[in-house]
PDB file of C-alpha atoms in Angstrom:
ATOM      1  CA  MET A 371       0.188   0.087  -0.034  1.00  0.00           C
ATOM      2  CA  SER A 372       1.199   3.520  -0.662  1.00  0.00           C
ATOM      3  CA  ALA A 373       2.249   6.020   1.618  1.00  0.00           C
ATOM      4  CA  SER A 374      -0.393   8.437  -0.442  1.00  0.00           C
ATOM      5  CA  LEU A 375      -3.155   5.638   0.210  1.00  0.00           C
ATOM      6  CA  ASP A 376      -2.431   5.387   4.031  1.00  0.00           C
ATOM      7  CA  THR A 377      -2.726   9.269   4.446  1.00  0.00           C
ATOM      8  CA  VAL A 378      -6.014   9.223   2.425  1.00  0.00           C
ATOM      9  CA  LYS A 379      -7.358   6.450   4.630  1.00  0.00           C
ATOM     10  CA  GLN A 380      -6.328   7.882   7.748  1.00  0.00           C
ATOM     11  CA  PHE A 381      -8.118  11.341   6.764  1.00  0.00           C
ATOM     12  CA  LEU A 382     -11.062   9.447   5.950  1.00  0.00           C
ATOM     13  CA  GLN A 383     -11.200   7.510   9.231  1.00  0.00           C
ATOM     14  CA  LEU A 384     -10.795  10.939  11.034  1.00  0.00           C
ATOM     15  CA  ALA A 385     -13.479  12.696   9.151  1.00  0.00           C
ATOM     16  CA  GLU A 386     -15.946   9.487   9.461  1.00  0.00           C
ATOM     17  CA  SER A 387     -15.411   9.643  13.563  1.00  0.00           C
ATOM     18  CA  CYS A 388     -16.022  13.522  13.310  1.00  0.00           C
ATOM     19  CA  VAL A 389     -12.740  14.423  14.715  1.00  0.00           C
ATOM     20  CA  THR A 390     -12.402  18.299  15.119  1.00  0.00           C
ATOM     21  CA  ASP A 391      -9.166  18.483  16.789  1.00  0.00           C
ATOM     22  CA  HIS A 392      -7.044  20.349  14.276  1.00  0.00           C
ATOM     23  CA  ALA A 393      -3.904  18.426  15.642  1.00  0.00           C
ATOM     24  CA  ALA A 394      -5.312  15.113  14.489  1.00  0.00           C
ATOM     25  CA  TYR A 395      -5.264  16.511  11.002  1.00  0.00           C
ATOM     26  CA  VAL A 396      -1.581  17.832  11.050  1.00  0.00           C
ATOM     27  CA  PRO A 397      -0.260  14.533   9.928  1.00  0.00           C
ATOM     28  CA  VAL A 398      -2.622  14.288   6.997  1.00  0.00           C
ATOM     29  CA  LEU A 399      -3.355  17.573   5.762  1.00  0.00           C
ATOM     30  CA  HIS A 400      -0.972  20.085   3.993  1.00  0.00           C
ATOM     31  CA  PRO A 401      -0.816  23.700   5.777  1.00  0.00           C
ATOM     32  CA  GLU A 402      -2.307  25.006   2.201  1.00  0.00           C
ATOM     33  CA  VAL A 403      -4.782  22.626   1.794  1.00  0.00           C
ATOM     34  CA  GLU A 404      -7.669  23.608  -0.446  1.00  0.00           C
ATOM     35  CA  GLU A 405     -11.036  21.525  -0.735  1.00  0.00           C
ATOM     36  CA  ILE A 406     -13.464  21.957  -3.490  1.00  0.00           C
ATOM     37  CA  GLU A 407     -16.957  20.630  -2.972  1.00  0.00           C
ATOM     38  CA  PHE A 408     -18.855  20.638  -6.312  1.00  0.00           C
ATOM     39  CA  PRO A 409     -22.574  21.628  -6.372  1.00  0.00           C
ATOM     40  CA  ASN A 410     -25.097  18.679  -5.026  1.00  0.00           C
ATOM     41  CA  LEU A 411     -28.104  18.171  -3.351  1.00  0.00           C
ATOM     42  CA  HIS A 412     -26.877  20.103  -0.265  1.00  0.00           C
ATOM     43  CA  ASN A 413     -25.029  22.640  -1.507  1.00  0.00           C
ATOM     44  CA  LYS A 414     -26.205  24.415  -4.550  1.00  0.00           C
ATOM     45  CA  GLN A 415     -22.933  26.109  -5.530  1.00  0.00           C
ATOM     46  CA  SER A 416     -19.287  24.940  -5.275  1.00  0.00           C
ATOM     47  CA  VAL A 417     -17.747  25.460  -1.950  1.00  0.00           C
ATOM     48  CA  ARG A 418     -14.104  26.021  -1.094  1.00  0.00           C
ATOM     49  CA  ARG A 419     -12.577  25.274   1.996  1.00  0.00           C
ATOM     50  CA  ASN A 420      -8.870  25.547   3.632  1.00  0.00           C
ATOM     51  CA  PHE A 421      -7.510  23.680   6.530  1.00  0.00           C
ATOM     52  CA  SER A 422      -9.979  25.216   8.973  1.00  0.00           C
ATOM     53  CA  GLY A 423     -12.755  25.263   6.859  1.00  0.00           C
ATOM     54  CA  ILE A 424     -12.430  21.586   6.293  1.00  0.00           C
ATOM     55  CA  ILE A 425     -12.570  20.908  10.193  1.00  0.00           C
ATOM     56  CA  ASP A 426     -15.432  23.338  10.389  1.00  0.00           C
ATOM     57  CA  GLY A 427     -17.521  21.138   7.765  1.00  0.00           C
ATOM     58  CA  ILE A 428     -16.815  17.909   9.919  1.00  0.00           C
ATOM     59  CA  ARG A 429     -17.942  19.904  12.934  1.00  0.00           C
ATOM     60  CA  GLU A 430     -21.083  20.963  11.146  1.00  0.00           C
ATOM     61  CA  GLY A 431     -21.814  17.450  10.113  1.00  0.00           C
ATOM     62  CA  ARG A 432     -21.201  16.194  13.452  1.00  0.00           C
ATOM     63  CA  GLU A 433     -24.162  18.616  14.591  1.00  0.00           C
ATOM     64  CA  LEU A 434     -26.499  17.175  12.212  1.00  0.00           C
ATOM     65  CA  LEU A 435     -25.968  13.658  12.703  1.00  0.00           C
ATOM     66  CA  ASN A 436     -26.342  11.042  15.025  1.00  0.00           C
ATOM     67  CA  ARG A 437     -23.716   8.642  13.328  1.00  0.00           C
ATOM     68  CA  GLN A 438     -22.081   8.302   9.878  1.00  0.00           C
ATOM     69  CA  GLU A 439     -20.560   5.545   8.010  1.00  0.00           C
ATOM     70  CA  LEU A 440     -18.310   5.304   4.985  1.00  0.00           C
ATOM     71  CA  ALA A 441     -18.238   2.174   3.368  1.00  0.00           C
ATOM     72  CA  GLY A 442     -17.763   0.357   0.008  1.00  0.00           C
ATOM     73  CA  TRP A 443     -14.418   2.153  -0.404  1.00  0.00           C
ATOM     74  CA  ASN A 444     -12.880   1.757  -3.768  1.00  0.00           C
ATOM     75  CA  PHE A 445      -9.357   3.405  -4.396  1.00  0.00           C
ATOM     76  CA  VAL A 446      -7.432   4.056  -7.636  1.00  0.00           C
ATOM     77  CA  THR A 447      -4.040   5.743  -7.410  1.00  0.00           C
ATOM     78  CA  SER A 448      -2.944   7.235 -10.553  1.00  0.00           C
ATOM     79  CA  ASN A 449       0.533   8.212  -9.584  1.00  0.00           C
ATOM     80  CA  ASP A 450       2.246   8.225  -6.209  1.00  0.00           C
ATOM     81  CA  ASN A 451       0.749  11.577  -5.884  1.00  0.00           C
ATOM     82  CA  THR A 452      -3.066  11.123  -6.330  1.00  0.00           C
ATOM     83  CA  VAL A 453      -5.680   8.984  -4.976  1.00  0.00           C
ATOM     84  CA  VAL A 454      -9.219   8.683  -6.329  1.00  0.00           C
ATOM     85  CA  ALA A 455     -11.990   7.405  -3.533  1.00  0.00           C
ATOM     86  CA  GLU A 456     -15.207   6.062  -4.366  1.00  0.00           C
ATOM     87  CA  ILE A 457     -17.498   5.854  -1.112  1.00  0.00           C
ATOM     88  CA  ARG A 458     -20.836   5.141  -0.118  1.00  0.00           C
ATOM     89  CA  TRP A 459     -21.811   7.444   2.821  1.00  0.00           C
ATOM     90  CA  ARG A 460     -24.698   6.635   5.123  1.00  0.00           C
ATOM     91  CA  GLY A 461     -25.647   9.421   7.714  1.00  0.00           C
ATOM     92  CA  GLU A 462     -28.435   9.060  10.452  1.00  0.00           C
ATOM     93  CA  MET A 463     -29.969  12.587  11.016  1.00  0.00           C
ATOM     94  CA  SER A 464     -30.055  14.275  14.542  1.00  0.00           C
ATOM     95  CA  ILE A 465     -32.090  17.197  13.298  1.00  0.00           C
ATOM     96  CA  ARG A 466     -35.339  18.237  12.037  1.00  0.00           C
ATOM     97  CA  ASN A 467     -36.312  20.490   9.358  1.00  0.00           C
ATOM     98  CA  GLU A 468     -38.300  21.139   6.389  1.00  0.00           C
ATOM     99  CA  ARG A 469     -36.631  17.959   4.708  1.00  0.00           C
ATOM    100  CA  VAL A 470     -35.507  15.491   7.241  1.00  0.00           C
ATOM    101  CA  VAL A 471     -36.491  14.319  10.549  1.00  0.00           C
ATOM    102  CA  PRO A 472     -34.394  12.687  13.294  1.00  0.00           C
ATOM    103  CA  GLY A 473     -33.414   9.160  12.692  1.00  0.00           C
ATOM    104  CA  GLN A 474     -33.750   9.232   9.008  1.00  0.00           C
ATOM    105  CA  ILE A 475     -30.976   7.598   7.073  1.00  0.00           C
ATOM    106  CA  LEU A 476     -29.504   9.701   4.073  1.00  0.00           C
ATOM    107  CA  THR A 477     -27.169   8.079   1.488  1.00  0.00           C
ATOM    108  CA  GLY A 478     -24.783   9.671  -0.780  1.00  0.00           C
ATOM    109  CA  HIS A 479     -22.323   7.969  -3.247  1.00  0.00           C
ATOM    110  CA  LEU A 480     -19.081  10.115  -3.267  1.00  0.00           C
ATOM    111  CA  CYS A 481     -16.384  10.456  -5.434  1.00  0.00           C
ATOM    112  CA  ARG A 482     -13.354  12.359  -3.906  1.00  0.00           C
ATOM    113  CA  VAL A 483      -9.948  13.125  -5.601  1.00  0.00           C
ATOM    114  CA  PHE A 484      -6.741  13.730  -3.494  1.00  0.00           C
ATOM    115  CA  GLU A 485      -3.714  15.329  -4.788  1.00  0.00           C
ATOM    116  CA  LEU A 486      -1.000  14.997  -2.081  1.00  0.00           C
ATOM    117  CA  LYS A 487       2.208  17.346  -1.980  1.00  0.00           C
ATOM    118  CA  GLU A 488       4.983  16.328   0.545  1.00  0.00           C
ATOM    119  CA  GLY A 489       3.001  13.153   1.612  1.00  0.00           C
ATOM    120  CA  LEU A 490       0.108  15.342   2.732  1.00  0.00           C
ATOM    121  CA  ILE A 491      -3.386  16.153   1.146  1.00  0.00           C
ATOM    122  CA  PHE A 492      -2.982  19.336  -0.845  1.00  0.00           C
ATOM    123  CA  ARG A 493      -5.991  19.320  -3.119  1.00  0.00           C
ATOM    124  CA  LEU A 494      -9.316  17.669  -2.439  1.00  0.00           C
ATOM    125  CA  ARG A 495     -11.966  17.705  -5.083  1.00  0.00           C
ATOM    126  CA  ASP A 496     -15.464  16.326  -3.922  1.00  0.00           C
ATOM    127  CA  TYR A 497     -18.320  14.985  -6.294  1.00  0.00           C
ATOM    128  CA  TYR A 498     -21.293  14.094  -4.026  1.00  0.00           C
ATOM    129  CA  CYS A 499     -24.363  12.494  -5.462  1.00  0.00           C
ATOM    130  CA  TYR A 500     -27.006  12.201  -2.605  1.00  0.00           C
ATOM    131  CA  GLU A 501     -30.272   9.600  -3.019  1.00  0.00           C
ATOM    132  CA  MET A 502     -33.466  11.732  -3.127  1.00  0.00           C
ATOM    133  CA  PHE A 503     -35.122  11.859   0.235  1.00  0.00           C
TER     134      PHE A 503
END
């Protein structure tokens, strides 16, 4: 297994567990990391995040969910610095709003492209496809 793939898996495990301690991400995220989440069912426009923004997004997710699961991981490494991950995401909602109720399970099919620099995640492009609810 490549070091790049190990780094990506470590990041995904932290995110799945909703870890929000900045220090936990220092071994996996480059200080100048940029994430781009392309438009999807939850975000109508692209969203760009830096290191702190990524952690803030995980914190926001933790506030909306009772639990989440990343499964069905499939990884493709195109070179030592790029990893593409296909993931099935399931999340149990903890909130009620006009679209969801507590306990409702949402499912998404994710494609995440990780580019690494100096052994750390430097660029992250997210393509999220959520099942209708």
